[in-house]
XYZ file of C-alpha atoms in Angstrom:
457
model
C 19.954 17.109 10.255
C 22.422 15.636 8.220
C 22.149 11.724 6.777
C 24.624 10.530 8.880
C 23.628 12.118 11.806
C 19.855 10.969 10.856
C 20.850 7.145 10.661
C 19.713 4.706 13.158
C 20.997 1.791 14.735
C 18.738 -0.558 12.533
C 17.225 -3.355 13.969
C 18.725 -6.740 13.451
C 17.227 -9.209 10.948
C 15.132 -7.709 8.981
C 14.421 -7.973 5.609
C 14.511 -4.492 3.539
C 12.179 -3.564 0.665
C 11.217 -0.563 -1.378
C 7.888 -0.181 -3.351
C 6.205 0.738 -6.839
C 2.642 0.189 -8.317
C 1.776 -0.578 -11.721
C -0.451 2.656 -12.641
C 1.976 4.844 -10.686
C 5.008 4.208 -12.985
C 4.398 1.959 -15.957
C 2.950 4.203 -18.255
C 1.710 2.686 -21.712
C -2.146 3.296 -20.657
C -4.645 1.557 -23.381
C -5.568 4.022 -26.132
C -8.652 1.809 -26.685
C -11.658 1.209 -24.485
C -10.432 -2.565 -23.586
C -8.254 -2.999 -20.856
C -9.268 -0.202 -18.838
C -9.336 0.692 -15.514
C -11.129 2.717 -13.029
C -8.602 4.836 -12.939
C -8.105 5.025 -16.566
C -11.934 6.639 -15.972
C -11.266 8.175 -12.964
C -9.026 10.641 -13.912
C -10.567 11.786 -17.112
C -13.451 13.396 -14.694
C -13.067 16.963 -14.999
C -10.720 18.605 -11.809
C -10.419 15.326 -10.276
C -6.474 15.242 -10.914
C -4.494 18.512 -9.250
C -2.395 18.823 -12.000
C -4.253 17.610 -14.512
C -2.093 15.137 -15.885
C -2.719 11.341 -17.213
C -0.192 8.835 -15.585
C 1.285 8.610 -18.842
C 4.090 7.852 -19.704
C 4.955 8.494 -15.645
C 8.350 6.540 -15.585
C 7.800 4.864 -18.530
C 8.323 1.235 -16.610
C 6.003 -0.886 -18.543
C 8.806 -0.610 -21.654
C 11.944 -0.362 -19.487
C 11.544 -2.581 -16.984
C 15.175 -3.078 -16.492
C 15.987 0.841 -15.477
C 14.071 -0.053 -12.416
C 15.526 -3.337 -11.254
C 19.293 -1.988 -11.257
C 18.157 0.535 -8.936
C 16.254 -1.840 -7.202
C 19.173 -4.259 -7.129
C 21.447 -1.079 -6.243
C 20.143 -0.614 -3.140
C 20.664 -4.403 -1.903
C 16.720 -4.805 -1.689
C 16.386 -8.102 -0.385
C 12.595 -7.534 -1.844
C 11.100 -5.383 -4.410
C 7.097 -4.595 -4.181
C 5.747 -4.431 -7.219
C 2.270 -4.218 -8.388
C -0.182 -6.573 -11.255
C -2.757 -4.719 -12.414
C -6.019 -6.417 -12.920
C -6.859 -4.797 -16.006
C -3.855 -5.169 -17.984
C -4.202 -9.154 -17.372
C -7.775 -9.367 -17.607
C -9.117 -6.789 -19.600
C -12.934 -7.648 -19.306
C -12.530 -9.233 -16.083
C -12.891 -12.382 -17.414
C -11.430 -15.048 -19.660
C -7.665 -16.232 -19.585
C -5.524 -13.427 -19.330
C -3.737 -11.478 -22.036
C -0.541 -13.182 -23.120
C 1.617 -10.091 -23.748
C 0.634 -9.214 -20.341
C 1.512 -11.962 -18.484
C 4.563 -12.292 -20.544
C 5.829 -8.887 -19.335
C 5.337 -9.553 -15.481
C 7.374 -13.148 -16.529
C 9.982 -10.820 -17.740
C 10.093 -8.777 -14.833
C 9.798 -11.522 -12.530
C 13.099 -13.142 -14.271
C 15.061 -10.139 -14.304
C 14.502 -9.694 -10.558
C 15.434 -13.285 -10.141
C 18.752 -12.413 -12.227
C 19.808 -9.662 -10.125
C 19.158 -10.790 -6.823
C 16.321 -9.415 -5.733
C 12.889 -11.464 -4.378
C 9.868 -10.369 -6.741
C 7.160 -9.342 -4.230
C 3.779 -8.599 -6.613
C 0.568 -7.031 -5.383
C -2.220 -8.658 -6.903
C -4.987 -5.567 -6.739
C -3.037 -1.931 -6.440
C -6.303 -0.536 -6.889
C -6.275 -1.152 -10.733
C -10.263 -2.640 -11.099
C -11.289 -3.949 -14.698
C -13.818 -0.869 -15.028
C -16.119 -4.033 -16.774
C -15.807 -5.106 -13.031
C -16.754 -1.886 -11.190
C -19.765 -1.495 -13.586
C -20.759 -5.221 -12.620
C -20.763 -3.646 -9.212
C -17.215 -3.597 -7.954
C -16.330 -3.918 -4.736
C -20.270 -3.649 -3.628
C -21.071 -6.933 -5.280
C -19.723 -10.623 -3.710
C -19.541 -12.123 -7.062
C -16.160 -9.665 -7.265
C -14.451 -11.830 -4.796
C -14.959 -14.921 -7.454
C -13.848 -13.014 -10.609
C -10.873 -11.718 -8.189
C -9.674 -15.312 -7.537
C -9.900 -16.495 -11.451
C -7.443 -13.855 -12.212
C -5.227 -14.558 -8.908
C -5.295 -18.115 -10.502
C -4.420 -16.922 -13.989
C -1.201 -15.138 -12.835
C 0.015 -17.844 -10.167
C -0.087 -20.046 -13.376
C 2.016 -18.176 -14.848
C 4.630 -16.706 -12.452
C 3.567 -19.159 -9.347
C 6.746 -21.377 -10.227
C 9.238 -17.962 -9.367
C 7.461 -15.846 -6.811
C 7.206 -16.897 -3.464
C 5.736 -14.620 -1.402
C 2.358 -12.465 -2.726
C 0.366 -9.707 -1.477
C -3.541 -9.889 -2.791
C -4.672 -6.555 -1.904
C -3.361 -3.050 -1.172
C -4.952 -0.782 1.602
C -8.300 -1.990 1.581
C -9.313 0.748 3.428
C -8.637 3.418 1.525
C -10.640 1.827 -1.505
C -13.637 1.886 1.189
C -12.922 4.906 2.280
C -11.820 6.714 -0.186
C -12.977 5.279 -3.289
C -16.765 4.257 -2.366
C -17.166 6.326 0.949
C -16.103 9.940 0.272
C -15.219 9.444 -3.765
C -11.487 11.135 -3.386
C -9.979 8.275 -5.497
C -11.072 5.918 -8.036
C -14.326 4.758 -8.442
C -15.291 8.304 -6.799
C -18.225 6.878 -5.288
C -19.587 9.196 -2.158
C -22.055 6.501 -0.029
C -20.203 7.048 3.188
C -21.401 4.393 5.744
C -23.660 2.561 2.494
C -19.678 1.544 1.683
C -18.906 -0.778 4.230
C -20.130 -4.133 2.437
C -16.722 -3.349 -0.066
C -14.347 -4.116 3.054
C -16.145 -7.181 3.339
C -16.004 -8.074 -0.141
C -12.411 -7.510 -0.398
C -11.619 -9.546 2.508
C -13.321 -12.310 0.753
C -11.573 -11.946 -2.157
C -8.462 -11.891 -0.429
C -9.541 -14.943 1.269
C -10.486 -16.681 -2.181
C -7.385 -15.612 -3.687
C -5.444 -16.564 -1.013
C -6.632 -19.996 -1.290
C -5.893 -20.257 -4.850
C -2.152 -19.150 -4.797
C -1.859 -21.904 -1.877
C -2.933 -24.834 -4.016
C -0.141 -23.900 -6.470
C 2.560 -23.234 -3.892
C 2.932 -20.095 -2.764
C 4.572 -20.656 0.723
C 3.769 -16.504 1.939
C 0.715 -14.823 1.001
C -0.929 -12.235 3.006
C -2.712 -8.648 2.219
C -1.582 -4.768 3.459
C -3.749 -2.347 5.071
C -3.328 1.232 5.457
C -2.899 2.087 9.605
C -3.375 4.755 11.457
C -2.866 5.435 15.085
C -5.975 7.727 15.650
C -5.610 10.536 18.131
C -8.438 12.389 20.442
C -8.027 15.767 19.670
C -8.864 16.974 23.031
C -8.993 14.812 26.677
C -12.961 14.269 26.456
C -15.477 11.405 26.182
C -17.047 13.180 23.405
C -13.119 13.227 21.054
C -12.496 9.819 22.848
C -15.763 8.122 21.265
C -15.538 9.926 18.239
C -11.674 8.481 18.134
C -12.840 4.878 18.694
C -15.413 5.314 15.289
C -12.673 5.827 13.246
C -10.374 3.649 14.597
C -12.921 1.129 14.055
C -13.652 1.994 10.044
C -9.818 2.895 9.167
C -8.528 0.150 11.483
C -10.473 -2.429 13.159
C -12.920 -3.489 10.705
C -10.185 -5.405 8.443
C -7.550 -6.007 11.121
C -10.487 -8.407 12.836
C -12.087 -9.971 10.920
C -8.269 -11.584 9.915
C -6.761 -11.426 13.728
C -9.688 -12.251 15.551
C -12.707 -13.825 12.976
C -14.930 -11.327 13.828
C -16.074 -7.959 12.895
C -16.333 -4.964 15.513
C -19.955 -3.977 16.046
C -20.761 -1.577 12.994
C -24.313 -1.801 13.719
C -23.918 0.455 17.404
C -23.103 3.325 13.953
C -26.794 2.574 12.923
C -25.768 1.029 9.702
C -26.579 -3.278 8.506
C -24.689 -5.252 9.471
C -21.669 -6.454 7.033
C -23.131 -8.904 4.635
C -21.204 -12.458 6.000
C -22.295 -15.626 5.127
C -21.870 -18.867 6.793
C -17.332 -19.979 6.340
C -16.659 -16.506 5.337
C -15.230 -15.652 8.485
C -13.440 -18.634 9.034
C -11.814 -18.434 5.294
C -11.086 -14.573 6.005
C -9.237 -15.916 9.824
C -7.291 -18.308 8.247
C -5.962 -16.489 5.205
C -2.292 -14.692 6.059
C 0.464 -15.864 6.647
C 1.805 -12.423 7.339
C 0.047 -9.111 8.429
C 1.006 -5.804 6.010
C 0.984 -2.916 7.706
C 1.578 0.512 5.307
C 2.160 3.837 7.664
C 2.498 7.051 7.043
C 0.928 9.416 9.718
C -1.710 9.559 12.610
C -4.406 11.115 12.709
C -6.540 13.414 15.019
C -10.213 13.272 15.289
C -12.828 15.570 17.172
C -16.501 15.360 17.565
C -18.098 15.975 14.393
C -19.632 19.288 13.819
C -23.485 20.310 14.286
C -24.757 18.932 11.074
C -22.497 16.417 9.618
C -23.558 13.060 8.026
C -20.647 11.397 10.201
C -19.595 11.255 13.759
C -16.034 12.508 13.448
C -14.331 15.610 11.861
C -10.565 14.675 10.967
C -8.195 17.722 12.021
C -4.692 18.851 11.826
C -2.319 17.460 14.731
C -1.044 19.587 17.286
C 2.633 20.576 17.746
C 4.035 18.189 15.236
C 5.839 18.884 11.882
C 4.295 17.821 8.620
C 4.770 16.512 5.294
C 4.838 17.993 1.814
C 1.081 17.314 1.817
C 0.811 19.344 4.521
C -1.505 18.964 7.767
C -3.067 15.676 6.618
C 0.295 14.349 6.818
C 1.957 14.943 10.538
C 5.055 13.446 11.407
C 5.119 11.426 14.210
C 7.408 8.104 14.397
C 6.088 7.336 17.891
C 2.463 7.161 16.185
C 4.385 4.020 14.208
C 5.598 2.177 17.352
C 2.343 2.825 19.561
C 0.478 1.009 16.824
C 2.162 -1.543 16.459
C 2.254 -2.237 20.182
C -1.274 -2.151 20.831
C -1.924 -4.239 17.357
C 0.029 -6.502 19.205
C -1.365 -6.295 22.920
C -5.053 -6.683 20.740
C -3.685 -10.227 18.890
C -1.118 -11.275 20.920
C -1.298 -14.313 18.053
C -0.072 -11.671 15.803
C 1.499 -13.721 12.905
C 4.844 -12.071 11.197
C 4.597 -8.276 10.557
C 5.690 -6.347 7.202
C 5.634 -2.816 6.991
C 4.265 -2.789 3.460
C 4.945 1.051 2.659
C 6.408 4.040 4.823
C 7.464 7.138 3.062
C 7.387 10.824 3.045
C 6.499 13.597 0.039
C 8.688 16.992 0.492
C 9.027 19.644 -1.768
C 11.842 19.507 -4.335
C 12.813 20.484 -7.682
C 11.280 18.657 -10.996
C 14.478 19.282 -12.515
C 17.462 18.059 -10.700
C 21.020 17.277 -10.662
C 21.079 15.794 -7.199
C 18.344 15.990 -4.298
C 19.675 16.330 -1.238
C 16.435 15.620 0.604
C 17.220 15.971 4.169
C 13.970 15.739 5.259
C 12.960 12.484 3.942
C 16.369 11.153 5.622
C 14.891 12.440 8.857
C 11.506 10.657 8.282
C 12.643 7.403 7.520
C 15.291 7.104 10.033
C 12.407 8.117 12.697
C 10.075 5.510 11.450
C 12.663 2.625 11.427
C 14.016 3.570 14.872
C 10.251 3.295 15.624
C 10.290 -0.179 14.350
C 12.952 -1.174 16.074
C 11.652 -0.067 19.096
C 8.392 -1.901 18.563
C 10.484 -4.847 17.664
C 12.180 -4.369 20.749
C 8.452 -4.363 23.091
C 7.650 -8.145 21.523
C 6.028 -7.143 18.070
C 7.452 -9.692 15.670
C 8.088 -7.242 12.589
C 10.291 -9.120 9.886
C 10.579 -6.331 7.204
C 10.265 -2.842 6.322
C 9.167 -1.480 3.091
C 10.355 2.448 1.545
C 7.396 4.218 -0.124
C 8.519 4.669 -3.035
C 11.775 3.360 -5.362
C 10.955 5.789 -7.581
C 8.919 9.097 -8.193
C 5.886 8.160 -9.632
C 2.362 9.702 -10.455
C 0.704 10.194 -7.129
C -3.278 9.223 -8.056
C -5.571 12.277 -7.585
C -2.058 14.163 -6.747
C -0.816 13.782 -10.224
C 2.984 14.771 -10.593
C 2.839 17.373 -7.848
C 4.040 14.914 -4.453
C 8.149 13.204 -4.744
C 7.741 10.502 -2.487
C 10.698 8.322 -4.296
C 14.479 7.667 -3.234
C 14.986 8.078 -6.742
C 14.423 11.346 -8.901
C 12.702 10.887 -12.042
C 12.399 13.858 -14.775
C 9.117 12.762 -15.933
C 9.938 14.693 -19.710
C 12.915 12.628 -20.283
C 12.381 9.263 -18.195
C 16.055 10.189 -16.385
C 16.325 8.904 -12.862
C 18.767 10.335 -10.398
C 19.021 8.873 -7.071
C 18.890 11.051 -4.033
C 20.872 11.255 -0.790
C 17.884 9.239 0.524
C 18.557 6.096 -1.732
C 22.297 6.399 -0.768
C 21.346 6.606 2.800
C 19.133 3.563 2.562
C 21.727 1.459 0.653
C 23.792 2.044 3.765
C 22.062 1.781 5.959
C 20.993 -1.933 4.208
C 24.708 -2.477 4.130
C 25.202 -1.845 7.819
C 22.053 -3.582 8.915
C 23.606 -7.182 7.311
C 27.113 -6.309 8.583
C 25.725 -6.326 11.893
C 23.458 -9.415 11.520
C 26.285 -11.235 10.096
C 28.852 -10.579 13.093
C 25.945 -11.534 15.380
C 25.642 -14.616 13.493
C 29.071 -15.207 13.699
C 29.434 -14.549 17.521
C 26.807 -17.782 17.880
């Protein structure tokens, strides 16, 4: 399929955005023991990187800044998502902040400003103080407090320029994946003993939330990963074990903000989530938006004879995948039904962001020019899908591409190109790829439209 045969009709009115995180592209890692991270730990574990490799210098963004916001501003972004990390600004966890630090994000905040372009910061990209996770982490509530002193040390700083903040990025996968199973940073494996860190991190969210309010911030809200979880077969048995995963990927942070409540985790056989009297009604009252990052379904079966949880996750019938393979289907429908029944669950939904949709293929680590076809494809599907949600009632205002740029893919290393731009991680050149034309267009055409509508009124 060729990009202009791939683009849609893009919905009307919304706001576009493409993403980065800090450990993913800045580079300039801490050669000493302070400032670092539990992913500065993480991937220093033997085998626990595919490739090997150290996230540094990635795209060398921490020292050239700049590169990144032409590109940005090249596109006609009317936001770029970019991420803080926690241990660059507070190294211990505590105390006021490091003043180079929080001079840098100024910087970057400023040259946004300059050319155009909204600064949209993540407040926690995953990137935990590792004097934090060895105070606990996510497993202790006292993480919530230290979470909101250092929300309050950079809205002191930048508050005055940025108007709309995420806290927290994909809550669930840190359960899931970094205290459940142990795939990602902290590589914890306590499967259901996890579940108190979703509650913590809604409570820092919460706490955070309220701090960045009493100095401003009109917009502040947090993004989950979401998937649209798929029986694997048409019986009670795949059905139930379906509606257990739905309920730890999905429905145990979408209601607790949506709805004050959380779904009943003790039908598992597990405690209860450790709430205490006004945490609910702190976590309720928190967004302003919902953030929604997408990238595939996924299928579930019964669990086989033997396992320590009710569900096996398997490959999804009959649909195309990915450059990560059959973990990563590709189904834009998946996107729309979602969002639908998000909405037919809250009909209260507030405004909608999709936080991060993207797509890894193969290509070349060496290139001229990518003319990635595929990714094209993907995106077009998944906006389409959008608008079509859009379209049923669901009141999505903007739609985020994972990723600007290239970038160093956590436990993945190197090996995944999910970015519109090409980066040649020896030299630091970036290239952009029929994909970031396509999406400047496409921007292009989207305002074109909404400004003829406007003009019809």
């Amino acid at each position: 399929m060729t990009p202009e045969r791939a683009r849609p009709s893009a919905p009307s009115g919304l706001r576009w955005s493409a993403a980065t995180s800090a450990f993913q592209i800045e580079g300039s890692r801490p050669t000493g023991e302070v400032g670092r991270s539990i992913w500065d730990d993480f991937l220093e574990r033997p085998g626990a990187i595919v490739d090997g490799s150290t996230a540094d210098p990635a795209c060398d963004s921490y020292r050239h800044p700049e590169r990144d916001i032409e590109l940005a501003a090249g596109l006609g972004l009317d936001r770029y998502r970019f991420s803080i990390p926690w241990a660059r600004v507070q190294p211990d966890g505590r105390g006021t902040g490091d003043t180079a630090a929080l001079d840098h994000y100024s910087r970057l905040v400023d040259l946004l400003l300059e050319a155009g372009v909204a600064p949209f910061p993540t407040l926690f990209h995953w990137e935990m103080p590792r004097a934090v996770e060895a105070d606990g982490g996510w497993l202790s509530r006292d993480t919530a407090e230290r979470f909101s002193d250092y929300a309050a040390i950079v809205a002191d700083r930048l508050g005055d320029r940025v108007r709309q903040w995420y806290t927290l990025n994909e809550p669930a996968m840190t359960t899931l994946q970094g205290y459940a199973v142990g795939a990602l940073a902290p590589g914890r494996q306590l499967l259901f003993e996890a579940l108190p860190t979703a509650h913590h991190q809604l409570l820092a969210h919460a706490r955070a939330a309220a701090v960045l309010r009493e100095r401003g911030a009109p917009a502040v809200g947090l993004v989950n990963n979401h998937t649209r979880v798929l029986p694997l077969r048409d019986t009670a048995e795949d059905h139930q074990a379906a509606a257990i995963y739905d309920l730890l990927h999905n429905r145990i942070f979408s209601e607790p903000l949506l709805a004050a409540t959380y779904p009943d985790v003790e039908a598992l056989g597990v405690p209860p989530m450790p709430v205490r009297d006004g945490d609910l009604e702190a976590i309720h009252g928190s967004i302003d938006f919902y953030g929604i990052n997408f990238y595939n379904p996924t299928t579930v079966t019964v669990a086989t004879e033997g396992s320590p949880i009710p569900f096996d996750i398997v490959p999804t019938p009959g649909v195309p995948v990915t450059g990560f393979g059959p973990e990563w289907p590709i189904m834009p429908g998946a996107l729309r039904d979602l969002l639908i029944d998000l909405h037919a669950r809250h009909p209260h939904l507030p405004p909608v962001i999709i936080g991060e949709n993207g797509a890894s293929f193969p290509e070349p680590e060496r290139a001229a020019r990518v003319e990635d076809a595929d990714r094209i494809e993907y995106l077009s599907g998944h906006i389409a899908a959008v608008g079509e949600a859009i379209d049923a009632g669901v009141p999505v205002e903007e739609y985020t591409v994972w990723s600007l740029l290239d970038n160093w893919e956590w436990a993945d290393g190197y090996t995944p190109r999910f970015g519109l731009v090409h980066v040649n991680f020896d030299t630091g050149e970036r290239t952009p790829k029929a994909s970031y034309d396509w999406y400047r267009d496409l921007i292009a055409s989207s305002r074109a439209v909404a400004t003829a509508a406007e003009g019809t009124r």
